[in-house]
Amino acid sequence: MASQTPAIVMDNGTGFSKLGFAGNDAPSFVFPTAIATRGGVSGGGGGSGSGRPAIANKPSYLTGGSGSGGALAAKRGTEDLDFSIGDEALAASAGPGYGIHYPVRHGQVENWDHMERFWSNSIFKYLRVEPEDHYFLLTEPPLNPPENRENTAEIMFESFNCAGLYIAVQAVLALAASWTSAKVADRSLTGIVVDSGDGVTHVIPVAEGYVIGSSIKSIPIAGRDITYFVQSLLRDRGEADSSLKTAERVKEEYCYVCPDMVKEFARFDREPDRFLKHTVTAPNGRSVTVDVGYERFLAPEIFFNPEIYSSDFLTPLPTVVDGVIQQSPIDVRRGLYKNIVLSGGSTLYKDFGRRLQRDIRHLVDARLRASEARSGGAKSGGLDVQVVTHKRQRHGPWFGGSLLGQTPEFRSYCHTKAEYDEIGPSIVRRFALLGGPGST
Amino acid sequence: MLLLDYQNVLIQSLLTERFSGASPVSIDQVVSDFDGVTYHLSTPESKTKILISINVRCFKELVQYGAQDVLEREYGPYIVAPESGYDFSIQIDLESLPADQDAKDDLIRRTSLLKRNSMAAPFERAFDDFMQRQEEASKFTRESAPEGVREGGEVMAIHYRDEEAIYIKSSHDRVTVIFSTIFREETDRIFGKVFLQEFVDARRRAIQNAPQVLYRNEPPLELQGVRGLSDGSNGEVGYVTFVLFPRHLTPQRRQETISHIQTFRDYFHYHIKASKAYIHSRMRRRTADFLQVLNRARPENEEKERKTASGRTFRVQG
């Protein structure tokens, strides 16, 4: 091939899919991982009651000439193409006749039929590429069963004949994305990823590019909970507009992380200009003003003091991160403390990284002092705790994929169509570690 | 989605967003389109000046067939010197946009059709050529026509992919468009054959005014004397011929025809893939059904042979 086509990076998350070309600094398309199909609301699966997709009419040579009518003939057997994805799917499902489905649940693909069609549409309609000419970089959540990888490979190679495929773990890509930060001196793939999206927050330790699966912890507090919390605060005050949408806007525009909750309350009382007003313009042109007060710093605070929001989950995020590191093998702990990487939309609050770093450092220092005291005179060399924030946090895994996908050696790490034909789907159970030691 | 769009969705959505008055930000994206076309969207000078460059594999051939004129007609004032590494560039200044919304939409539409327009030149030339020949031919009867009129024009070749090309030839009563297609994969070749058979049959059955389609493995007679053709002896290469009749070439229909025929290859491959996806989904359903049957068939209390650690078995004494 004369000029190399850019690799395609697709990150299909539970909520949103990020699609684009390697080498760019932002995904070309970000839309909900949703597909709207004709008939049947999400349930046992699309199609009519029999649980089988609607069978296309008989092939033409049987009905041909029997005068089935031009209009009917034109539509013959194309029911399976009557669907839409992304924002269009959401719009279509609002109208009659279409049901909406979310093929990805908890990061893993649940419905392969829908996923296959979702991919087909993303490739041909949005990215507009011939998959035979391009290499693909897909992502998977940590602890994805190998069978899912095989299914993915089957679809990618057999349906789309894509030239080559690499499946990377999202957490590892998020680590790679942090290389753009000025704070990162050495490009190591050891670190701990704090990935907070809309539904759930994960703390994932990664050593030399391999996820330490046994120590992963999830926290049931994430973006959606913050929105609910803001909403409940607005409701308690009796604001004019306390819809979920308004709460989300308030969360995204005004919230930040404060160093100390009590002092921040006092500061708000001293400086009344910290109270803001948010104007909501309804589609019909009327606008309402909503006061924005303590929720500015209280909302992200539920990560650090979950007791103000939840009654069943009470461990603060810094403690969870510290606990995860303590559970990991002893020889990687120093590396993990040194490289705590944030990823996902709910880590974008101002000073989120600084607060996390401070709290973890407090925990670590307290433990060091205690053990120094117990040992009777031994001195600890100290432990370096560093939380890395960078500009690409929002689409961290996608950006990491874009970064690695443009490297010249990327193609040699992929499995190609020829290799797949030779060995079969089991080939994708193993991938050489992209961006690991040995590569630049 | 039955037909593919002609425009590039990314350019369209990006410009729509920018034109609607969103605060200008810097853009730097390299994106692909079908047939190895690459776009580069950037804001090199200031955030309000968007530079859109396109790189087409066969641009030299297209220029030869008059692409520059077509592009100048479409993008006139926006054309700037091509960016290095690209074939053609236009620049849109957000500060000097047309005032009314319709003109803006038109600009967005035209820009997102950049690929289509750059590939349109040979088609337009062939259609114009056809018009001339038709006029000329109307002066003669069938037998008395001089050699040149009957034969038709030269064959225009566009090597738009590494191994595939479009050939266009005009004559006095039709324009012939020939695609050479190649299939690496055995399965695809069979799917392709079925599809093309449908195309061939469509005219016979329902749609009388469709263009005539022919499919064969050897180069058709129109391409006699064109060099660099594979004879298709190994069955990988096929030639799809579309015969466009005067009905398709009227000035009103012309733009639509060009758009349609350009996306033929991608449309074709898209549908091969979509039908594979459909068959896969039926296979999955069938497997699920069979598994259900198997599960039902499992006896409830299966008597298993029980062994001790040393391998001895117990038998119930009857």
mmCIF file of C-alpha atoms in Angstrom, chain A residues 1-3 6 21 24-29 44-46 51-56 60 64-65 76 78 80-83 112-113 116 120-121 124-134 155 158-161 417 421, chain B residues 1-2 4-10 13 28-36 38 55 57 115 161-162 182 184-185 188 198 205-206 263 265-266 269-278 280-282 284-286 289:
data_model
loop_
_atom_site.group_PDB
_atom_site.id
_atom_site.type_symbol
_atom_site.label_atom_id
_atom_site.label_comp_id
_atom_site.label_asym_id
_atom_site.label_seq_id
_atom_site.Cartn_x
_atom_site.Cartn_y
_atom_site.Cartn_z
ATOM 1 C CA MET A 1 0.000 0.000 0.000
ATOM 2 C CA ALA A 2 1.458 3.286 -1.061
ATOM 3 C CA SER A 3 0.213 5.583 1.659
ATOM 4 C CA PRO A 6 -4.847 5.819 9.449
ATOM 5 C CA PHE A 21 -8.936 8.041 13.375
ATOM 6 C CA ASN A 24 -6.148 12.950 15.883
ATOM 7 C CA ASP A 25 -6.388 14.547 19.282
ATOM 8 C CA ALA A 26 -10.123 14.089 19.661
ATOM 9 C CA PRO A 27 -12.594 11.491 18.483
ATOM 10 C CA SER A 28 -14.432 12.423 15.304
ATOM 11 C CA PHE A 29 -17.750 11.171 16.636
ATOM 12 C CA GLY A 44 -35.697 -10.607 24.854
ATOM 13 C CA GLY A 45 -34.195 -9.226 21.692
ATOM 14 C CA GLY A 46 -35.430 -7.685 18.529
ATOM 15 C CA GLY A 51 -37.520 -14.409 19.162
ATOM 16 C CA ARG A 52 -36.091 -14.639 15.696
ATOM 17 C CA PRO A 53 -35.336 -11.644 13.515
ATOM 18 C CA ALA A 54 -38.053 -10.894 11.073
ATOM 19 C CA ILE A 55 -37.511 -13.181 8.160
ATOM 20 C CA ALA A 56 -37.041 -11.441 4.898
ATOM 21 C CA SER A 60 -36.970 -12.696 -5.659
ATOM 22 C CA GLY A 64 -40.737 -12.728 -9.386
ATOM 23 C CA GLY A 65 -43.273 -12.075 -12.048
ATOM 24 C CA ARG A 76 -38.053 -6.607 -0.428
ATOM 25 C CA THR A 78 -34.377 -5.002 3.650
ATOM 26 C CA ASP A 80 -32.718 -5.683 8.709
ATOM 27 C CA LEU A 81 -31.321 -2.406 7.394
ATOM 28 C CA ASP A 82 -34.096 -0.368 8.911
ATOM 29 C CA PHE A 83 -32.330 0.920 11.977
ATOM 30 C CA TRP A 112 -23.969 -9.197 19.377
ATOM 31 C CA ASP A 113 -26.653 -8.824 16.717
ATOM 32 C CA GLU A 116 -22.681 -5.971 14.666
ATOM 33 C CA SER A 120 -21.606 -1.641 10.449
ATOM 34 C CA ASN A 121 -23.371 1.673 10.605
ATOM 35 C CA PHE A 124 -20.056 2.945 6.719
ATOM 36 C CA LYS A 125 -22.217 5.868 7.643
ATOM 37 C CA TYR A 126 -20.163 7.869 10.095
ATOM 38 C CA LEU A 127 -16.519 7.062 9.545
ATOM 39 C CA ARG A 128 -17.074 6.323 5.859
ATOM 40 C CA VAL A 129 -14.254 3.913 5.336
ATOM 41 C CA GLU A 130 -13.818 0.623 3.597
ATOM 42 C CA PRO A 131 -12.876 -1.689 6.490
ATOM 43 C CA GLU A 132 -10.705 -3.762 4.187
ATOM 44 C CA ASP A 133 -8.288 -0.854 3.896
ATOM 45 C CA HIS A 134 -7.926 -0.014 7.550
ATOM 46 C CA ILE A 155 -17.457 -9.963 13.530
ATOM 47 C CA GLU A 158 -15.654 -12.267 8.969
ATOM 48 C CA SER A 159 -18.316 -9.639 8.465
ATOM 49 C CA PHE A 160 -16.154 -6.653 7.752
ATOM 50 C CA ASN A 161 -12.965 -8.277 6.465
ATOM 51 C CA LYS A 417 -6.900 -11.146 8.435
ATOM 52 C CA ASP A 421 -7.877 -17.225 8.654
ATOM 53 C CA MET B 1 -29.943 2.753 5.914
ATOM 54 C CA LEU B 2 -30.353 1.516 2.383
ATOM 55 C CA LEU B 4 -25.048 5.495 1.584
ATOM 56 C CA ASP B 5 -24.794 9.230 1.985
ATOM 57 C CA TYR B 6 -22.833 11.131 -0.598
ATOM 58 C CA GLN B 7 -21.536 13.750 1.766
ATOM 59 C CA ASN B 8 -18.965 13.387 4.477
ATOM 60 C CA VAL B 9 -20.866 13.424 7.760
ATOM 61 C CA LEU B 10 -17.954 14.726 9.775
ATOM 62 C CA SER B 13 -21.566 18.246 11.302
ATOM 63 C CA ASP B 28 -6.717 19.703 13.520
ATOM 64 C CA GLN B 29 -8.093 16.438 12.239
ATOM 65 C CA VAL B 30 -7.112 14.003 9.548
ATOM 66 C CA VAL B 31 -10.081 11.927 8.472
ATOM 67 C CA SER B 32 -10.645 9.325 5.818
ATOM 68 C CA ASP B 33 -13.389 8.739 3.362
ATOM 69 C CA PHE B 34 -14.117 5.843 1.045
ATOM 70 C CA ASP B 35 -11.636 4.865 -1.628
ATOM 71 C CA GLY B 36 -8.569 6.054 0.214
ATOM 72 C CA THR B 38 -8.055 11.677 3.051
ATOM 73 C CA ASN B 55 -6.113 14.021 -1.021
ATOM 74 C CA ARG B 57 -5.423 8.898 -5.101
ATOM 75 C CA LYS B 115 -15.002 14.113 -2.669
ATOM 76 C CA ARG B 161 -8.152 2.355 -5.876
ATOM 77 C CA ASP B 162 -5.002 0.325 -6.065
ATOM 78 C CA ILE B 182 -11.842 -7.342 -7.151
ATOM 79 C CA ARG B 184 -10.007 -11.233 -2.207
ATOM 80 C CA GLU B 185 -12.397 -13.334 -0.216
ATOM 81 C CA ASP B 188 -17.495 -12.128 -0.773
ATOM 82 C CA GLU B 198 -30.025 -9.005 -8.937
ATOM 83 C CA ARG B 205 -38.445 -7.707 -13.730
ATOM 84 C CA ALA B 206 -39.724 -4.600 -12.154
ATOM 85 C CA THR B 263 -21.020 5.363 -4.539
ATOM 86 C CA ARG B 265 -18.644 0.289 -5.154
ATOM 87 C CA ASP B 266 -19.075 1.312 -1.528
ATOM 88 C CA HIS B 269 -19.511 -3.647 -0.385
ATOM 89 C CA TYR B 270 -21.690 -2.203 2.335
ATOM 90 C CA HIS B 271 -24.537 -4.456 1.352
ATOM 91 C CA ILE B 272 -22.368 -7.533 1.122
ATOM 92 C CA LYS B 273 -21.303 -6.829 4.670
ATOM 93 C CA ALA B 274 -24.790 -6.026 5.838
ATOM 94 C CA SER B 275 -26.116 -9.298 4.467
ATOM 95 C CA LYS B 276 -23.342 -11.163 6.220
ATOM 96 C CA ALA B 277 -24.367 -9.448 9.427
ATOM 97 C CA TYR B 278 -27.943 -10.495 8.778
ATOM 98 C CA HIS B 280 -24.853 -14.050 11.309
ATOM 99 C CA SER B 281 -27.770 -12.848 13.369
ATOM 100 C CA ARG B 282 -29.916 -15.686 12.069
ATOM 101 C CA ARG B 284 -26.991 -16.873 16.376
ATOM 102 C CA ARG B 285 -30.745 -17.264 16.803
ATOM 103 C CA ARG B 286 -30.625 -20.761 15.448
ATOM 104 C CA ASP B 289 -32.793 -22.382 19.646
#
